[in-house]
Amino acid sequence: MGMEGSVARWYEKITRKDMDGFRETAERLKAVLPEGGDLLEVAPGPGFLAIELARDARFRVTGLDISRTFVDLARKNAAEAGVAVDFRRGNASQMPFAENRFDLLVCRAAFKNFSEPEKAIAEMRRVLRPGGTGVIIDLRRDVPMTDIKRHVDRMQLSTLDQFFTAMTFRFMLLKRAYTKPELERMLTGFQKAEVRINEIGMEAWLEK
């Protein structure tokens, strides 16, 4: 399910406030990427993380999103940032890439929205090179609403956006999110799969 139109544009406005978070994630990912490596972001949305990664010219960055609006926004954002990212439209459970194509794959804040999560994981495994790393970063369904509120407060949004963001977490995002054991059960066929808990979510680190 992709976000389109005004919903996608609202999401872009809200996530733009978290640039420090995107930079911090980009630094951690670059630490495991080989020089000249190929990176795929699955469901990059407005593209902020992919763009941060592409600021480092040593890496080739590709983004795949099902939403036309997001692909357009991401291309525009990359052009404004003066970086090269190959943003294209496509489905996470049927990726338009050859196998063993990427050294690193990241999926941030999107996995819970996939209609075919097991297929998406099989595709992630297929397009990764042997020895490559996959990282899934997402919410945990059992995170307390007080932690969500603290996270939203730190984003320094207007009162209205703060309200809508908290409601979006509570009634949409958390309902779709997985718990750690649920995610762990889906991560089959990798050499290594470790799920780490963080503030309001979790990260799965996978090795093919």
PDB file of N, CA, C and O in Angstrom, residues 13-46:
ATOM      1  N   LYS A  13       6.551  16.428   4.782  1.00  0.00           N
ATOM      2  CA  LYS A  13       6.722  17.613   5.632  1.00  0.00           C
ATOM      3  C   LYS A  13       7.124  17.212   7.052  1.00  0.00           C
ATOM      4  O   LYS A  13       8.017  17.807   7.664  1.00  0.00           O
ATOM      5  N   ILE A  14       6.451  16.174   7.583  1.00  0.00           N
ATOM      6  CA  ILE A  14       6.725  15.725   8.950  1.00  0.00           C
ATOM      7  C   ILE A  14       8.114  15.078   9.044  1.00  0.00           C
ATOM      8  O   ILE A  14       8.890  15.366   9.944  1.00  0.00           O
ATOM      9  N   THR A  15       8.429  14.193   8.096  1.00  0.00           N
ATOM     10  CA  THR A  15       9.705  13.462   8.202  1.00  0.00           C
ATOM     11  C   THR A  15      10.903  14.366   7.930  1.00  0.00           C
ATOM     12  O   THR A  15      12.001  14.088   8.393  1.00  0.00           O
ATOM     13  N   ARG A  16      10.687  15.451   7.194  1.00  0.00           N
ATOM     14  CA  ARG A  16      11.776  16.406   6.937  1.00  0.00           C
ATOM     15  C   ARG A  16      12.335  16.971   8.254  1.00  0.00           C
ATOM     16  O   ARG A  16      13.477  17.412   8.318  1.00  0.00           O
ATOM     17  N   LYS A  17      11.498  16.944   9.315  1.00  0.00           N
ATOM     18  CA  LYS A  17      11.927  17.475  10.621  1.00  0.00           C
ATOM     19  C   LYS A  17      12.955  16.571  11.301  1.00  0.00           C
ATOM     20  O   LYS A  17      13.521  16.939  12.316  1.00  0.00           O
ATOM     21  N   ASP A  18      13.131  15.370  10.776  1.00  0.00           N
ATOM     22  CA  ASP A  18      13.991  14.404  11.454  1.00  0.00           C
ATOM     23  C   ASP A  18      15.309  14.192  10.704  1.00  0.00           C
ATOM     24  O   ASP A  18      15.833  13.089  10.647  1.00  0.00           O
ATOM     25  N   MET A  19      15.860  15.260  10.113  1.00  0.00           N
ATOM     26  CA  MET A  19      17.084  15.132   9.324  1.00  0.00           C
ATOM     27  C   MET A  19      18.258  14.578  10.135  1.00  0.00           C
ATOM     28  O   MET A  19      19.049  13.813   9.620  1.00  0.00           O
ATOM     29  N   ASP A  20      18.342  14.944  11.414  1.00  0.00           N
ATOM     30  CA  ASP A  20      19.438  14.412  12.244  1.00  0.00           C
ATOM     31  C   ASP A  20      19.341  12.888  12.340  1.00  0.00           C
ATOM     32  O   ASP A  20      20.354  12.198  12.299  1.00  0.00           O
ATOM     33  N   GLY A  21      18.118  12.403  12.458  1.00  0.00           N
ATOM     34  CA  GLY A  21      17.897  10.953  12.503  1.00  0.00           C
ATOM     35  C   GLY A  21      18.348  10.275  11.221  1.00  0.00           C
ATOM     36  O   GLY A  21      18.991   9.223  11.262  1.00  0.00           O
ATOM     37  N   PHE A  22      18.040  10.889  10.067  1.00  0.00           N
ATOM     38  CA  PHE A  22      18.459  10.313   8.784  1.00  0.00           C
ATOM     39  C   PHE A  22      19.989  10.310   8.666  1.00  0.00           C
ATOM     40  O   PHE A  22      20.585   9.347   8.193  1.00  0.00           O
ATOM     41  N   ARG A  23      20.614  11.410   9.108  1.00  0.00           N
ATOM     42  CA  ARG A  23      22.087  11.494   9.032  1.00  0.00           C
ATOM     43  C   ARG A  23      22.750  10.437   9.899  1.00  0.00           C
ATOM     44  O   ARG A  23      23.710   9.791   9.493  1.00  0.00           O
ATOM     45  N   GLU A  24      22.206  10.279  11.107  1.00  0.00           N
ATOM     46  CA  GLU A  24      22.772   9.309  12.054  1.00  0.00           C
ATOM     47  C   GLU A  24      22.641   7.882  11.495  1.00  0.00           C
ATOM     48  O   GLU A  24      23.587   7.092  11.521  1.00  0.00           O
ATOM     49  N   THR A  25      21.481   7.563  10.926  1.00  0.00           N
ATOM     50  CA  THR A  25      21.273   6.241  10.324  1.00  0.00           C
ATOM     51  C   THR A  25      22.208   6.045   9.132  1.00  0.00           C
ATOM     52  O   THR A  25      22.802   4.975   8.968  1.00  0.00           O
ATOM     53  N   ALA A  26      22.354   7.087   8.313  1.00  0.00           N
ATOM     54  CA  ALA A  26      23.242   7.006   7.147  1.00  0.00           C
ATOM     55  C   ALA A  26      24.677   6.684   7.575  1.00  0.00           C
ATOM     56  O   ALA A  26      25.348   5.852   6.957  1.00  0.00           O
ATOM     57  N   GLU A  27      25.145   7.331   8.632  1.00  0.00           N
ATOM     58  CA  GLU A  27      26.516   7.081   9.118  1.00  0.00           C
ATOM     59  C   GLU A  27      26.682   5.625   9.550  1.00  0.00           C
ATOM     60  O   GLU A  27      27.682   4.982   9.249  1.00  0.00           O
ATOM     61  N   ARG A  28      25.687   5.102  10.262  1.00  0.00           N
ATOM     62  CA  ARG A  28      25.775   3.710  10.721  1.00  0.00           C
ATOM     63  C   ARG A  28      25.766   2.731   9.553  1.00  0.00           C
ATOM     64  O   ARG A  28      26.461   1.723   9.563  1.00  0.00           O
ATOM     65  N   LEU A  29      24.983   3.038   8.532  1.00  0.00           N
ATOM     66  CA  LEU A  29      24.912   2.145   7.375  1.00  0.00           C
ATOM     67  C   LEU A  29      26.197   2.198   6.556  1.00  0.00           C
ATOM     68  O   LEU A  29      26.679   1.172   6.076  1.00  0.00           O
ATOM     69  N   LYS A  30      26.752   3.405   6.413  1.00  0.00           N
ATOM     70  CA  LYS A  30      27.990   3.543   5.626  1.00  0.00           C
ATOM     71  C   LYS A  30      29.132   2.735   6.230  1.00  0.00           C
ATOM     72  O   LYS A  30      30.012   2.266   5.522  1.00  0.00           O
ATOM     73  N   ALA A  31      29.084   2.556   7.551  1.00  0.00           N
ATOM     74  CA  ALA A  31      30.144   1.807   8.237  1.00  0.00           C
ATOM     75  C   ALA A  31      30.201   0.344   7.786  1.00  0.00           C
ATOM     76  O   ALA A  31      31.244  -0.294   7.911  1.00  0.00           O
ATOM     77  N   VAL A  32      29.089  -0.197   7.264  1.00  0.00           N
ATOM     78  CA  VAL A  32      29.108  -1.603   6.825  1.00  0.00           C
ATOM     79  C   VAL A  32      29.103  -1.746   5.297  1.00  0.00           C
ATOM     80  O   VAL A  32      29.042  -2.851   4.780  1.00  0.00           O
ATOM     81  N   LEU A  33      29.195  -0.623   4.597  1.00  0.00           N
ATOM     82  CA  LEU A  33      29.161  -0.670   3.119  1.00  0.00           C
ATOM     83  C   LEU A  33      30.572  -0.694   2.563  1.00  0.00           C
ATOM     84  O   LEU A  33      31.379   0.167   2.906  1.00  0.00           O
ATOM     85  N   PRO A  34      30.878  -1.655   1.691  1.00  0.00           N
ATOM     86  CA  PRO A  34      32.218  -1.635   1.084  1.00  0.00           C
ATOM     87  C   PRO A  34      32.396  -0.425   0.158  1.00  0.00           C
ATOM     88  O   PRO A  34      31.420   0.087  -0.390  1.00  0.00           O
ATOM     89  N   GLU A  35      33.625   0.017   0.027  1.00  0.00           N
ATOM     90  CA  GLU A  35      33.979   1.114  -0.900  1.00  0.00           C
ATOM     91  C   GLU A  35      33.419   0.795  -2.284  1.00  0.00           C
ATOM     92  O   GLU A  35      33.577  -0.315  -2.783  1.00  0.00           O
ATOM     93  N   GLY A  36      32.742   1.777  -2.891  1.00  0.00           N
ATOM     94  CA  GLY A  36      32.184   1.547  -4.230  1.00  0.00           C
ATOM     95  C   GLY A  36      30.978   0.625  -4.213  1.00  0.00           C
ATOM     96  O   GLY A  36      30.579   0.079  -5.234  1.00  0.00           O
ATOM     97  N   GLY A  37      30.380   0.446  -3.032  1.00  0.00           N
ATOM     98  CA  GLY A  37      29.282  -0.505  -2.885  1.00  0.00           C
ATOM     99  C   GLY A  37      27.968  -0.017  -3.462  1.00  0.00           C
ATOM    100  O   GLY A  37      27.747   1.175  -3.661  1.00  0.00           O
ATOM    101  N   ASP A  38      27.098  -0.990  -3.720  1.00  0.00           N
ATOM    102  CA  ASP A  38      25.749  -0.718  -4.225  1.00  0.00           C
ATOM    103  C   ASP A  38      24.750  -0.840  -3.091  1.00  0.00           C
ATOM    104  O   ASP A  38      24.702  -1.871  -2.415  1.00  0.00           O
ATOM    105  N   LEU A  39      23.935   0.209  -2.915  1.00  0.00           N
ATOM    106  CA  LEU A  39      22.977   0.218  -1.828  1.00  0.00           C
ATOM    107  C   LEU A  39      21.568   0.372  -2.377  1.00  0.00           C
ATOM    108  O   LEU A  39      21.345   1.158  -3.287  1.00  0.00           O
ATOM    109  N   LEU A  40      20.634  -0.384  -1.818  1.00  0.00           N
ATOM    110  CA  LEU A  40      19.231  -0.253  -2.189  1.00  0.00           C
ATOM    111  C   LEU A  40      18.430   0.157  -0.972  1.00  0.00           C
ATOM    112  O   LEU A  40      18.513  -0.480   0.075  1.00  0.00           O
ATOM    113  N   GLU A  41      17.637   1.228  -1.112  1.00  0.00           N
ATOM    114  CA  GLU A  41      16.649   1.519  -0.084  1.00  0.00           C
ATOM    115  C   GLU A  41      15.281   1.098  -0.613  1.00  0.00           C
ATOM    116  O   GLU A  41      14.841   1.549  -1.665  1.00  0.00           O
ATOM    117  N   VAL A  42      14.630   0.211   0.138  1.00  0.00           N
ATOM    118  CA  VAL A  42      13.300  -0.255  -0.225  1.00  0.00           C
ATOM    119  C   VAL A  42      12.282   0.660   0.458  1.00  0.00           C
ATOM    120  O   VAL A  42      12.348   0.875   1.663  1.00  0.00           O
ATOM    121  N   ALA A  43      11.379   1.222  -0.335  1.00  0.00           N
ATOM    122  CA  ALA A  43      10.358   2.153   0.156  1.00  0.00           C
ATOM    123  C   ALA A  43      10.967   3.386   0.814  1.00  0.00           C
ATOM    124  O   ALA A  43      10.749   3.666   1.987  1.00  0.00           O
ATOM    125  N   PRO A  44      11.762   4.156   0.038  1.00  0.00           N
ATOM    126  CA  PRO A  44      12.436   5.338   0.598  1.00  0.00           C
ATOM    127  C   PRO A  44      11.513   6.523   0.857  1.00  0.00           C
ATOM    128  O   PRO A  44      11.938   7.509   1.453  1.00  0.00           O
ATOM    129  N   GLY A  45      10.254   6.462   0.413  1.00  0.00           N
ATOM    130  CA  GLY A  45       9.360   7.602   0.614  1.00  0.00           C
ATOM    131  C   GLY A  45       9.923   8.837  -0.052  1.00  0.00           C
ATOM    132  O   GLY A  45      10.345   8.783  -1.210  1.00  0.00           O
ATOM    133  N   PRO A  46       9.982   9.978   0.668  1.00  0.00           N
ATOM    134  CA  PRO A  46      10.502  11.211   0.060  1.00  0.00           C
ATOM    135  C   PRO A  46      12.018  11.178  -0.192  1.00  0.00           C
ATOM    136  O   PRO A  46      12.567  12.119  -0.741  1.00  0.00           O
TER     137      PRO A  46
END
